[in-house]
PDB file of C-alpha atoms in Angstrom:
ATOM      1  CA  MET A   1     -76.362  69.637  43.867  1.00  0.00           C
ATOM      2  CA  SER A   2     -74.366  69.185  40.895  1.00  0.00           C
ATOM      3  CA  CYS A   3     -74.187  71.703  38.017  1.00  0.00           C
ATOM      4  CA  VAL A   4     -72.595  72.939  34.895  1.00  0.00           C
ATOM      5  CA  CYS A   5     -71.676  76.613  35.429  1.00  0.00           C
ATOM      6  CA  ALA A   6     -70.226  79.062  33.084  1.00  0.00           C
ATOM      7  CA  GLY A   7     -68.695  82.454  33.708  1.00  0.00           C
ATOM      8  CA  SER A   8     -66.197  84.906  32.505  1.00  0.00           C
ATOM      9  CA  GLY A   9     -62.872  85.069  34.340  1.00  0.00           C
ATOM     10  CA  ARG A  10     -59.843  87.349  34.054  1.00  0.00           C
ATOM     11  CA  SER A  11     -58.577  88.153  30.620  1.00  0.00           C
ATOM     12  CA  GLY A  12     -61.728  86.831  29.066  1.00  0.00           C
ATOM     13  CA  TRP A  13     -61.137  83.312  30.187  1.00  0.00           C
ATOM     14  CA  VAL A  14     -64.211  81.061  30.763  1.00  0.00           C
ATOM     15  CA  THR A  15     -64.409  78.669  33.686  1.00  0.00           C
ATOM     16  CA  LEU A  16     -66.795  75.693  33.732  1.00  0.00           C
ATOM     17  CA  VAL A  17     -67.418  73.968  37.086  1.00  0.00           C
ATOM     18  CA  PHE A  18     -68.776  70.339  36.738  1.00  0.00           C
ATOM     19  CA  VAL A  19     -69.055  70.050  40.551  1.00  0.00           C
ATOM     20  CA  ASP A  20     -70.232  72.735  42.892  1.00  0.00           C
ATOM     21  CA  ASP A  21     -67.574  74.815  44.657  1.00  0.00           C
ATOM     22  CA  LYS A  22     -67.745  72.521  47.629  1.00  0.00           C
ATOM     23  CA  PHE A  23     -66.981  68.880  47.636  1.00  0.00           C
ATOM     24  CA  ILE A  24     -69.952  66.547  47.787  1.00  0.00           C
ATOM     25  CA  GLU A  25     -69.635  64.839  51.141  1.00  0.00           C
ATOM     26  CA  ARG A  26     -70.573  61.113  50.895  1.00  0.00           C
ATOM     27  CA  ARG A  27     -69.108  57.840  51.868  1.00  0.00           C
ATOM     28  CA  ALA A  28     -67.876  55.630  49.051  1.00  0.00           C
ATOM     29  CA  PRO A  29     -69.880  52.418  48.749  1.00  0.00           C
ATOM     30  CA  HIS A  30     -68.204  49.033  49.151  1.00  0.00           C
ATOM     31  CA  GLN A  31     -65.954  48.334  46.250  1.00  0.00           C
ATOM     32  CA  ARG A  32     -67.338  45.632  43.836  1.00  0.00           C
ATOM     33  CA  SER A  33     -65.405  43.968  41.001  1.00  0.00           C
ATOM     34  CA  ILE A  34     -66.281  44.766  37.360  1.00  0.00           C
ATOM     35  CA  MET A  35     -65.107  41.959  35.022  1.00  0.00           C
ATOM     36  CA  ALA A  36     -62.352  41.073  37.671  1.00  0.00           C
ATOM     37  CA  LEU A  37     -61.211  44.756  37.821  1.00  0.00           C
ATOM     38  CA  GLN A  38     -61.466  46.903  40.992  1.00  0.00           C
ATOM     39  CA  LEU A  39     -62.599  50.490  40.962  1.00  0.00           C
ATOM     40  CA  PRO A  40     -59.824  52.844  42.314  1.00  0.00           C
ATOM     41  CA  SER A  41     -59.634  52.977  46.185  1.00  0.00           C
ATOM     42  CA  ALA A  42     -61.492  56.139  47.255  1.00  0.00           C
ATOM     43  CA  ARG A  43     -61.401  58.664  50.035  1.00  0.00           C
ATOM     44  CA  GLU A  44     -64.473  59.345  52.044  1.00  0.00           C
ATOM     45  CA  VAL A  45     -65.124  62.334  49.718  1.00  0.00           C
ATOM     46  CA  SER A  46     -65.584  60.215  46.538  1.00  0.00           C
ATOM     47  CA  THR A  47     -66.527  62.984  43.991  1.00  0.00           C
ATOM     48  CA  CYS A  48     -63.464  64.461  42.290  1.00  0.00           C
ATOM     49  CA  HIS A  49     -63.132  68.115  42.110  1.00  0.00           C
ATOM     50  CA  MET A  50     -63.185  69.278  38.496  1.00  0.00           C
ATOM     51  CA  GLU A  51     -62.596  72.867  37.105  1.00  0.00           C
ATOM     52  CA  VAL A  52     -61.692  73.905  33.621  1.00  0.00           C
ATOM     53  CA  THR A  53     -58.490  75.998  34.112  1.00  0.00           C
ATOM     54  CA  ALA A  54     -57.350  76.460  30.428  1.00  0.00           C
ATOM     55  CA  PRO A  55     -58.733  79.473  28.402  1.00  0.00           C
ATOM     56  CA  PHE A  56     -61.150  79.147  25.647  1.00  0.00           C
ATOM     57  CA  ILE A  57     -59.516  80.939  22.588  1.00  0.00           C
ATOM     58  CA  LEU A  58     -61.091  81.722  19.310  1.00  0.00           C
ATOM     59  CA  PRO A  59     -59.040  80.360  16.458  1.00  0.00           C
ATOM     60  CA  HIS A  60     -57.359  82.948  14.437  1.00  0.00           C
ATOM     61  CA  HIS A  61     -57.853  82.778  10.679  1.00  0.00           C
ATOM     62  CA  GLY A  62     -56.802  86.291   9.607  1.00  0.00           C
ATOM     63  CA  THR A  63     -59.140  89.057   8.826  1.00  0.00           C
ATOM     64  CA  THR A  64     -60.671  87.531   5.794  1.00  0.00           C
ATOM     65  CA  PRO A  65     -63.985  85.636   6.543  1.00  0.00           C
ATOM     66  CA  LEU A  66     -63.892  82.003   5.785  1.00  0.00           C
ATOM     67  CA  THR A  67     -65.915  80.800   2.823  1.00  0.00           C
ATOM     68  CA  GLY A  68     -66.391  77.374   1.252  1.00  0.00           C
ATOM     69  CA  ARG A  69     -65.837  74.072   2.966  1.00  0.00           C
ATOM     70  CA  VAL A  70     -64.399  74.008   6.419  1.00  0.00           C
ATOM     71  CA  ILE A  71     -63.606  71.145   8.933  1.00  0.00           C
ATOM     72  CA  THR A  72     -62.768  71.662  12.595  1.00  0.00           C
ATOM     73  CA  THR A  73     -61.678  69.279  15.342  1.00  0.00           C
ATOM     74  CA  ASN A  74     -60.476  69.090  18.977  1.00  0.00           C
ATOM     75  CA  HIS A  75     -57.881  66.749  20.581  1.00  0.00           C
ATOM     76  CA  LYS A  76     -58.594  63.182  19.954  1.00  0.00           C
ATOM     77  CA  THR A  77     -61.701  63.888  17.785  1.00  0.00           C
ATOM     78  CA  GLY A  78     -60.267  63.241  14.327  1.00  0.00           C
ATOM     79  CA  THR A  79     -57.579  65.754  13.590  1.00  0.00           C
ATOM     80  CA  VAL A  80     -55.437  63.307  11.665  1.00  0.00           C
ATOM     81  CA  LEU A  81     -58.578  62.331   9.562  1.00  0.00           C
ATOM     82  CA  ALA A  82     -59.350  65.994   8.847  1.00  0.00           C
ATOM     83  CA  LYS A  83     -55.660  66.544   7.657  1.00  0.00           C
ATOM     84  CA  CYS A  84     -55.917  63.602   5.327  1.00  0.00           C
ATOM     85  CA  LEU A  85     -59.307  64.776   3.946  1.00  0.00           C
ATOM     86  CA  VAL A  86     -57.909  68.127   3.027  1.00  0.00           C
ATOM     87  CA  HIS A  87     -54.979  66.364   1.250  1.00  0.00           C
ATOM     88  CA  VAL A  88     -57.113  63.972  -0.726  1.00  0.00           C
ATOM     89  CA  LEU A  89     -59.803  66.625  -1.687  1.00  0.00           C
ATOM     90  CA  THR A  90     -57.079  69.042  -2.769  1.00  0.00           C
ATOM     91  CA  GLN A  91     -55.791  66.336  -5.033  1.00  0.00           C
ATOM     92  CA  ALA A  92     -59.274  66.101  -6.432  1.00  0.00           C
ATOM     93  CA  GLY A  93     -59.393  69.746  -6.998  1.00  0.00           C
ATOM     94  CA  ILE A  94     -61.839  70.473  -4.129  1.00  0.00           C
ATOM     95  CA  LYS A  95     -60.780  73.037  -1.584  1.00  0.00           C
ATOM     96  CA  LEU A  96     -61.488  72.042   2.091  1.00  0.00           C
ATOM     97  CA  VAL A  97     -59.964  74.369   4.845  1.00  0.00           C
ATOM     98  CA  ARG A  98     -58.986  72.840   8.141  1.00  0.00           C
ATOM     99  CA  ALA A  99     -58.630  75.026  11.208  1.00  0.00           C
ATOM    100  CA  ASP A 100     -54.838  75.221  11.818  1.00  0.00           C
ATOM    101  CA  ILE A 101     -55.435  74.642  15.515  1.00  0.00           C
ATOM    102  CA  HIS A 102     -58.032  72.942  17.574  1.00  0.00           C
ATOM    103  CA  THR A 103     -61.403  74.810  17.852  1.00  0.00           C
ATOM    104  CA  TRP A 104     -60.741  75.636  21.611  1.00  0.00           C
ATOM    105  CA  GLY A 105     -64.487  75.719  22.237  1.00  0.00           C
ATOM    106  CA  PHE A 106     -65.634  77.844  19.368  1.00  0.00           C
ATOM    107  CA  THR A 107     -66.303  77.022  15.680  1.00  0.00           C
ATOM    108  CA  SER A 108     -64.653  79.201  13.046  1.00  0.00           C
ATOM    109  CA  THR A 109     -67.730  81.178  11.838  1.00  0.00           C
ATOM    110  CA  SER A 110     -71.420  81.230  11.503  1.00  0.00           C
ATOM    111  CA  SER A 111     -71.274  82.848   7.940  1.00  0.00           C
ATOM    112  CA  PRO A 112     -73.967  81.534   5.559  1.00  0.00           C
ATOM    113  CA  ASP A 113     -71.366  81.048   2.917  1.00  0.00           C
ATOM    114  CA  VAL A 114     -69.608  78.327   4.821  1.00  0.00           C
ATOM    115  CA  ARG A 115     -70.261  74.593   4.831  1.00  0.00           C
ATOM    116  CA  GLN A 116     -68.571  73.554   8.122  1.00  0.00           C
ATOM    117  CA  ILE A 117     -68.211  70.081   9.766  1.00  0.00           C
ATOM    118  CA  ASN A 118     -67.224  69.922  13.373  1.00  0.00           C
ATOM    119  CA  LEU A 119     -65.851  66.459  14.489  1.00  0.00           C
ATOM    120  CA  VAL A 120     -66.843  65.276  17.848  1.00  0.00           C
ATOM    121  CA  ARG A 121     -66.558  62.086  19.753  1.00  0.00           C
ATOM    122  CA  ASN A 122     -68.427  60.177  22.398  1.00  0.00           C
ATOM    123  CA  PRO A 123     -66.838  61.296  25.737  1.00  0.00           C
ATOM    124  CA  PHE A 124     -66.403  57.739  27.015  1.00  0.00           C
ATOM    125  CA  VAL A 125     -64.662  56.714  23.830  1.00  0.00           C
ATOM    126  CA  LEU A 126     -62.552  59.752  23.835  1.00  0.00           C
ATOM    127  CA  VAL A 127     -61.383  59.017  27.426  1.00  0.00           C
ATOM    128  CA  HIS A 128     -60.374  55.531  26.331  1.00  0.00           C
ATOM    129  CA  SER A 129     -58.688  56.602  23.143  1.00  0.00           C
ATOM    130  CA  GLY A 130     -56.731  59.382  25.044  1.00  0.00           C
ATOM    131  CA  TYR A 131     -55.650  56.809  27.676  1.00  0.00           C
ATOM    132  CA  MET A 132     -54.293  54.470  25.147  1.00  0.00           C
ATOM    133  CA  TYR A 133     -52.650  57.163  23.005  1.00  0.00           C
ATOM    134  CA  HIS A 134     -51.073  59.117  25.834  1.00  0.00           C
ATOM    135  CA  ARG A 135     -49.478  56.002  27.445  1.00  0.00           C
ATOM    136  CA  GLY A 136     -47.883  54.889  24.138  1.00  0.00           C
ATOM    137  CA  THR A 137     -44.273  55.560  23.435  1.00  0.00           C
ATOM    138  CA  SER A 138     -44.341  55.637  19.680  1.00  0.00           C
ATOM    139  CA  SER A 139     -45.891  58.960  19.178  1.00  0.00           C
ATOM    140  CA  ALA A 140     -45.741  60.734  22.539  1.00  0.00           C
ATOM    141  CA  GLU A 141     -46.704  64.397  22.696  1.00  0.00           C
ATOM    142  CA  ALA A 142     -44.379  66.738  24.381  1.00  0.00           C
ATOM    143  CA  TRP A 143     -46.535  67.512  27.444  1.00  0.00           C
ATOM    144  CA  THR A 144     -46.758  63.831  28.314  1.00  0.00           C
ATOM    145  CA  VAL A 145     -43.189  63.558  29.270  1.00  0.00           C
ATOM    146  CA  VAL A 146     -42.951  66.771  31.364  1.00  0.00           C
ATOM    147  CA  PRO A 147     -42.709  66.009  35.120  1.00  0.00           C
ATOM    148  CA  PHE A 148     -45.687  67.272  37.128  1.00  0.00           C
ATOM    149  CA  ARG A 149     -43.451  69.287  39.303  1.00  0.00           C
ATOM    150  CA  ARG A 150     -42.576  71.436  36.306  1.00  0.00           C
ATOM    151  CA  MET A 151     -45.982  72.138  35.276  1.00  0.00           C
ATOM    152  CA  GLY A 152     -47.712  75.331  36.321  1.00  0.00           C
ATOM    153  CA  ALA A 153     -51.064  75.515  38.297  1.00  0.00           C
ATOM    154  CA  ARG A 154     -52.740  77.565  35.467  1.00  0.00           C
ATOM    155  CA  TYR A 155     -52.255  78.109  31.784  1.00  0.00           C
ATOM    156  CA  SER A 156     -50.495  81.416  31.515  1.00  0.00           C
ATOM    157  CA  SER A 157     -51.069  82.096  27.914  1.00  0.00           C
ATOM    158  CA  TYR A 158     -52.209  80.793  24.491  1.00  0.00           C
ATOM    159  CA  THR A 159     -48.508  80.103  23.608  1.00  0.00           C
ATOM    160  CA  THR A 160     -47.872  77.635  26.457  1.00  0.00           C
ATOM    161  CA  GLU A 161     -51.291  75.985  25.773  1.00  0.00           C
ATOM    162  CA  SER A 162     -50.693  75.471  22.003  1.00  0.00           C
ATOM    163  CA  SER A 163     -47.170  74.240  22.540  1.00  0.00           C
ATOM    164  CA  GLY A 164     -48.617  71.205  24.140  1.00  0.00           C
ATOM    165  CA  TYR A 165     -46.909  70.988  27.570  1.00  0.00           C
ATOM    166  CA  ARG A 166     -49.981  70.842  29.863  1.00  0.00           C
ATOM    167  CA  GLN A 167     -53.312  70.017  28.287  1.00  0.00           C
ATOM    168  CA  GLY A 168     -55.078  69.518  31.802  1.00  0.00           C
ATOM    169  CA  ALA A 169     -52.482  66.995  32.964  1.00  0.00           C
ATOM    170  CA  PHE A 170     -51.363  69.117  35.974  1.00  0.00           C
ATOM    171  CA  ASP A 171     -54.907  69.771  37.085  1.00  0.00           C
ATOM    172  CA  ALA A 172     -55.856  66.184  36.558  1.00  0.00           C
ATOM    173  CA  HIS A 173     -52.869  65.221  38.903  1.00  0.00           C
ATOM    174  CA  ARG A 174     -54.130  67.574  41.545  1.00  0.00           C
ATOM    175  CA  SER A 175     -57.712  66.426  41.255  1.00  0.00           C
ATOM    176  CA  PHE A 176     -56.852  62.769  41.421  1.00  0.00           C
ATOM    177  CA  ARG A 177     -55.492  63.337  44.960  1.00  0.00           C
ATOM    178  CA  THR A 178     -59.022  64.446  46.042  1.00  0.00           C
ATOM    179  CA  CYS A 179     -60.804  61.150  45.186  1.00  0.00           C
ATOM    180  CA  SER A 180     -58.075  58.431  45.261  1.00  0.00           C
ATOM    181  CA  ASN A 181     -55.697  57.055  48.010  1.00  0.00           C
ATOM    182  CA  VAL A 182     -53.113  56.167  45.206  1.00  0.00           C
ATOM    183  CA  THR A 183     -50.200  58.571  45.221  1.00  0.00           C
ATOM    184  CA  ILE A 184     -48.704  59.877  41.980  1.00  0.00           C
ATOM    185  CA  SER A 185     -45.227  61.351  42.411  1.00  0.00           C
ATOM    186  CA  ASP A 186     -44.642  64.934  41.535  1.00  0.00           C
ATOM    187  CA  ASP A 187     -41.590  63.692  39.780  1.00  0.00           C
ATOM    188  CA  SER A 188     -43.663  61.517  37.422  1.00  0.00           C
ATOM    189  CA  THR A 189     -44.732  62.444  34.105  1.00  0.00           C
ATOM    190  CA  TYR A 190     -48.240  61.879  32.806  1.00  0.00           C
ATOM    191  CA  ARG A 191     -47.177  59.145  30.380  1.00  0.00           C
ATOM    192  CA  SER A 192     -45.282  57.314  33.097  1.00  0.00           C
ATOM    193  CA  ALA A 193     -48.159  57.594  35.547  1.00  0.00           C
ATOM    194  CA  LEU A 194     -50.482  56.057  33.052  1.00  0.00           C
ATOM    195  CA  ASN A 195     -48.004  53.175  32.494  1.00  0.00           C
ATOM    196  CA  THR A 196     -47.497  52.754  36.287  1.00  0.00           C
ATOM    197  CA  LEU A 197     -51.170  53.089  37.541  1.00  0.00           C
ATOM    198  CA  ALA A 198     -53.552  50.065  37.447  1.00  0.00           C
ATOM    199  CA  LEU A 199     -56.014  50.241  34.688  1.00  0.00           C
ATOM    200  CA  THR A 200     -58.894  51.768  36.648  1.00  0.00           C
ATOM    201  CA  ASP A 201     -56.695  54.369  38.338  1.00  0.00           C
ATOM    202  CA  GLY A 202     -55.089  55.233  34.897  1.00  0.00           C
ATOM    203  CA  LEU A 203     -58.557  55.716  33.413  1.00  0.00           C
ATOM    204  CA  LEU A 204     -59.667  57.883  36.232  1.00  0.00           C
ATOM    205  CA  LEU A 205     -56.665  60.165  35.756  1.00  0.00           C
ATOM    206  CA  GLU A 206     -57.395  60.398  31.999  1.00  0.00           C
ATOM    207  CA  CYS A 207     -61.065  61.048  32.764  1.00  0.00           C
ATOM    208  CA  LEU A 208     -59.971  64.052  34.870  1.00  0.00           C
ATOM    209  CA  ARG A 209     -57.545  65.333  32.294  1.00  0.00           C
ATOM    210  CA  ALA A 210     -60.206  65.268  29.527  1.00  0.00           C
ATOM    211  CA  LEU A 211     -62.755  66.721  31.847  1.00  0.00           C
ATOM    212  CA  HIS A 212     -60.438  69.703  32.627  1.00  0.00           C
ATOM    213  CA  ARG A 213     -59.817  70.440  28.996  1.00  0.00           C
ATOM    214  CA  ASP A 214     -60.909  68.281  26.152  1.00  0.00           C
ATOM    215  CA  ILE A 215     -64.474  67.567  26.763  1.00  0.00           C
ATOM    216  CA  PRO A 216     -65.654  71.009  27.770  1.00  0.00           C
ATOM    217  CA  TYR A 217     -63.839  72.340  24.670  1.00  0.00           C
ATOM    218  CA  MET A 218     -65.496  69.929  22.454  1.00  0.00           C
ATOM    219  CA  VAL A 219     -68.972  70.384  23.932  1.00  0.00           C
ATOM    220  CA  ALA A 220     -68.630  74.178  23.790  1.00  0.00           C
ATOM    221  CA  SER A 221     -67.543  73.776  20.140  1.00  0.00           C
ATOM    222  CA  ALA A 222     -70.473  71.613  19.357  1.00  0.00           C
ATOM    223  CA  LEU A 223     -72.801  73.963  20.959  1.00  0.00           C
ATOM    224  CA  ALA A 224     -71.309  76.852  18.909  1.00  0.00           C
ATOM    225  CA  CYS A 225     -71.745  74.820  15.799  1.00  0.00           C
ATOM    226  CA  TYR A 226     -75.311  74.043  16.578  1.00  0.00           C
ATOM    227  CA  HIS A 227     -76.110  77.759  17.094  1.00  0.00           C
ATOM    228  CA  ALA A 228     -74.352  78.648  13.864  1.00  0.00           C
ATOM    229  CA  ARG A 229     -76.546  76.070  12.128  1.00  0.00           C
ATOM    230  CA  GLU A 230     -79.712  77.339  13.672  1.00  0.00           C
ATOM    231  CA  SER A 231     -78.969  80.994  12.949  1.00  0.00           C
ATOM    232  CA  THR A 232     -78.516  80.378   9.242  1.00  0.00           C
ATOM    233  CA  LYS A 233     -81.844  78.396   8.837  1.00  0.00           C
ATOM    234  CA  SER A 234     -83.831  81.622   8.067  1.00  0.00           C
ATOM    235  CA  LEU A 235     -81.298  82.701   5.437  1.00  0.00           C
ATOM    236  CA  SER A 236     -81.983  82.257   1.712  1.00  0.00           C
ATOM    237  CA  ALA A 237     -78.613  80.691   1.098  1.00  0.00           C
ATOM    238  CA  PRO A 238     -79.190  76.985   1.611  1.00  0.00           C
ATOM    239  CA  LYS A 239     -75.519  76.106   2.058  1.00  0.00           C
ATOM    240  CA  GLY A 240     -75.044  78.257   5.173  1.00  0.00           C
ATOM    241  CA  ARG A 241     -74.652  75.746   8.049  1.00  0.00           C
ATOM    242  CA  CYS A 242     -72.468  74.043  10.484  1.00  0.00           C
ATOM    243  CA  GLY A 243     -72.885  70.431  11.286  1.00  0.00           C
ATOM    244  CA  ASN A 244     -71.589  68.292  14.200  1.00  0.00           C
ATOM    245  CA  VAL A 245     -70.404  64.874  13.146  1.00  0.00           C
ATOM    246  CA  LEU A 246     -69.738  61.996  15.484  1.00  0.00           C
ATOM    247  CA  LEU A 247     -66.422  60.461  14.659  1.00  0.00           C
ATOM    248  CA  GLU A 248     -67.585  56.961  15.535  1.00  0.00           C
ATOM    249  CA  GLY A 249     -70.329  57.327  12.985  1.00  0.00           C
ATOM    250  CA  VAL A 250     -67.848  57.822  10.239  1.00  0.00           C
ATOM    251  CA  MET A 251     -65.322  55.302  11.262  1.00  0.00           C
ATOM    252  CA  VAL A 252     -67.556  52.332  12.018  1.00  0.00           C
ATOM    253  CA  ASP A 253     -68.174  51.876   8.270  1.00  0.00           C
ATOM    254  CA  PHE A 254     -65.910  54.339   6.550  1.00  0.00           C
ATOM    255  CA  ARG A 255     -67.368  54.232   2.998  1.00  0.00           C
ATOM    256  CA  ARG A 256     -70.878  54.681   4.231  1.00  0.00           C
ATOM    257  CA  GLY A 257     -69.837  56.991   6.974  1.00  0.00           C
ATOM    258  CA  PHE A 258     -68.148  59.210   4.367  1.00  0.00           C
ATOM    259  CA  ALA A 259     -71.143  59.269   2.197  1.00  0.00           C
ATOM    260  CA  GLN A 260     -73.666  60.037   4.870  1.00  0.00           C
ATOM    261  CA  TYR A 261     -71.764  62.241   7.239  1.00  0.00           C
ATOM    262  CA  LEU A 262     -69.065  63.957   5.189  1.00  0.00           C
ATOM    263  CA  ALA A 263     -70.093  64.001   1.464  1.00  0.00           C
ATOM    264  CA  VAL A 264     -73.655  65.251   1.896  1.00  0.00           C
ATOM    265  CA  PRO A 265     -73.049  68.240   4.276  1.00  0.00           C
ATOM    266  CA  LEU A 266     -69.831  69.222   2.308  1.00  0.00           C
ATOM    267  CA  ASN A 267     -71.779  68.880  -0.979  1.00  0.00           C
ATOM    268  CA  ILE A 268     -69.079  66.645  -2.653  1.00  0.00           C
ATOM    269  CA  SER A 269     -69.416  63.423  -4.611  1.00  0.00           C
ATOM    270  CA  GLU A 270     -69.953  60.108  -2.710  1.00  0.00           C
ATOM    271  CA  ALA A 271     -67.492  58.623  -5.316  1.00  0.00           C
ATOM    272  CA  LEU A 272     -64.753  60.183  -3.451  1.00  0.00           C
ATOM    273  CA  GLY A 273     -65.255  57.792  -0.644  1.00  0.00           C
ATOM    274  CA  ALA A 274     -63.083  55.164  -2.375  1.00  0.00           C
ATOM    275  CA  PRO A 275     -59.938  57.232  -2.439  1.00  0.00           C
ATOM    276  CA  VAL A 276     -60.537  58.896   0.840  1.00  0.00           C
ATOM    277  CA  ALA A 277     -60.976  55.446   2.562  1.00  0.00           C
ATOM    278  CA  GLN A 278     -57.822  54.119   0.816  1.00  0.00           C
ATOM    279  CA  MET A 279     -55.818  57.198   1.995  1.00  0.00           C
ATOM    280  CA  CYS A 280     -57.432  58.111   5.320  1.00  0.00           C
ATOM    281  CA  TYR A 281     -58.885  54.945   6.963  1.00  0.00           C
ATOM    282  CA  GLN A 282     -55.609  53.637   8.744  1.00  0.00           C
ATOM    283  CA  PRO A 283     -56.755  51.934  11.976  1.00  0.00           C
ATOM    284  CA  ASN A 284     -53.173  50.606  12.614  1.00  0.00           C
ATOM    285  CA  SER A 285     -51.467  53.979  12.328  1.00  0.00           C
ATOM    286  CA  SER A 286     -49.306  55.274  15.186  1.00  0.00           C
ATOM    287  CA  HIS A 287     -51.889  57.874  15.983  1.00  0.00           C
ATOM    288  CA  ALA A 288     -54.819  55.441  16.308  1.00  0.00           C
ATOM    289  CA  SER A 289     -55.492  53.693  19.591  1.00  0.00           C
ATOM    290  CA  ASP A 290     -55.961  49.985  20.194  1.00  0.00           C
ATOM    291  CA  HIS A 291     -59.702  49.141  20.082  1.00  0.00           C
ATOM    292  CA  SER A 292     -59.492  45.508  21.011  1.00  0.00           C
ATOM    293  CA  GLU A 293     -60.654  46.033  24.660  1.00  0.00           C
ATOM    294  CA  ARG A 294     -62.703  49.278  24.154  1.00  0.00           C
ATOM    295  CA  ALA A 295     -66.096  47.795  25.118  1.00  0.00           C
ATOM    296  CA  MET A 296     -64.910  46.540  28.467  1.00  0.00           C
ATOM    297  CA  ALA A 297     -63.062  49.728  29.145  1.00  0.00           C
ATOM    298  CA  VAL A 298     -65.953  51.900  28.223  1.00  0.00           C
ATOM    299  CA  GLU A 299     -68.150  50.066  30.623  1.00  0.00           C
ATOM    300  CA  LEU A 300     -65.496  50.646  33.320  1.00  0.00           C
ATOM    301  CA  ILE A 301     -65.258  54.375  32.553  1.00  0.00           C
ATOM    302  CA  ARG A 302     -69.084  54.574  32.956  1.00  0.00           C
ATOM    303  CA  GLU A 303     -68.785  52.999  36.460  1.00  0.00           C
ATOM    304  CA  ILE A 304     -65.971  55.391  37.262  1.00  0.00           C
ATOM    305  CA  ASP A 305     -68.036  58.354  36.115  1.00  0.00           C
ATOM    306  CA  THR A 306     -70.981  57.303  38.180  1.00  0.00           C
ATOM    307  CA  ARG A 307     -69.087  56.827  41.325  1.00  0.00           C
ATOM    308  CA  TYR A 308     -66.254  59.460  41.311  1.00  0.00           C
ATOM    309  CA  LEU A 309     -67.226  62.111  38.612  1.00  0.00           C
ATOM    310  CA  ASP A 310     -70.868  62.764  39.531  1.00  0.00           C
ATOM    311  CA  GLY A 311     -72.001  61.740  36.068  1.00  0.00           C
ATOM    312  CA  ALA A 312     -69.995  64.548  34.295  1.00  0.00           C
ATOM    313  CA  LEU A 313     -68.995  62.337  31.299  1.00  0.00           C
ATOM    314  CA  HIS A 314     -72.641  61.116  31.014  1.00  0.00           C
ATOM    315  CA  ARG A 315     -74.011  64.692  30.957  1.00  0.00           C
ATOM    316  CA  ALA A 316     -71.540  65.645  28.226  1.00  0.00           C
ATOM    317  CA  GLU A 317     -72.665  62.560  26.289  1.00  0.00           C
ATOM    318  CA  GLU A 318     -76.252  63.406  26.541  1.00  0.00           C
ATOM    319  CA  THR A 319     -75.508  67.074  25.519  1.00  0.00           C
ATOM    320  CA  LEU A 320     -73.559  66.006  22.363  1.00  0.00           C
ATOM    321  CA  LEU A 321     -76.346  63.664  21.252  1.00  0.00           C
ATOM    322  CA  ARG A 322     -78.758  66.568  21.318  1.00  0.00           C
ATOM    323  CA  LEU A 323     -76.357  68.694  19.278  1.00  0.00           C
ATOM    324  CA  LEU A 324     -75.814  66.287  16.432  1.00  0.00           C
TER     325      LEU A 324
END
């Protein structure tokens, strides 16, 4: 039986296991094409083994409790947008604090004096966005060009994680071997692997990387934000809250999304939507990913999730929807 398990490990680390500690033994069904694309070739054990191996670390903001407006993000959930919002609002005389690092599974505070927005993303869209971004050459992150052979089996400290060398890539590479007959060389880098593999194999590898790190962090962060919001409902201060905001809801119609999902919870004027849109809505920037084939890719990722990942992405999607 599949499960989502949590427990404390050494040094306060948290381990989430998406599949029981034994592989699910089952034969892979006959491959069928999806829009002329084939699913990756599978071993008899078709469910990939996934285990979060990076530590959950609470962001450090000094000893002074945060007050006012706060925005938090995780990898590929709107960090560039958050930075731009801080810049534009500062120019308008409005202070917005952005967590200086990703939330690592926790929101900044549950104080009743904070209006906090936590940006999250649909897990299937996050995987495709990550796949397109990490295989690109214009803005490659340092960890994407480190050979797998040089990556350690576990994250040794906060310093190595924040420096951006691993981010789940090593463990995704290892897990890929449990559910695919395709071989990725230990001398390959994550970026070169994505560019060498067929689309479906590359998407599977990015699914595994995201499930080792980004998605559990994002879900845990959303859960912490939800509990922070619920814990302040009984307080007299009406502004004490944290709200999870789906990035797609903001970006599909930026002016309307700003008014509905950002301006209201942050208690700022909707009129700021125009300058924010002009400065921050940049779909063709180097950090943005190509959306032209997203619908097809998301459908394919859903098939991969069902067949190889025991529905882990689907469960994360359902959990996030309940926390919005």
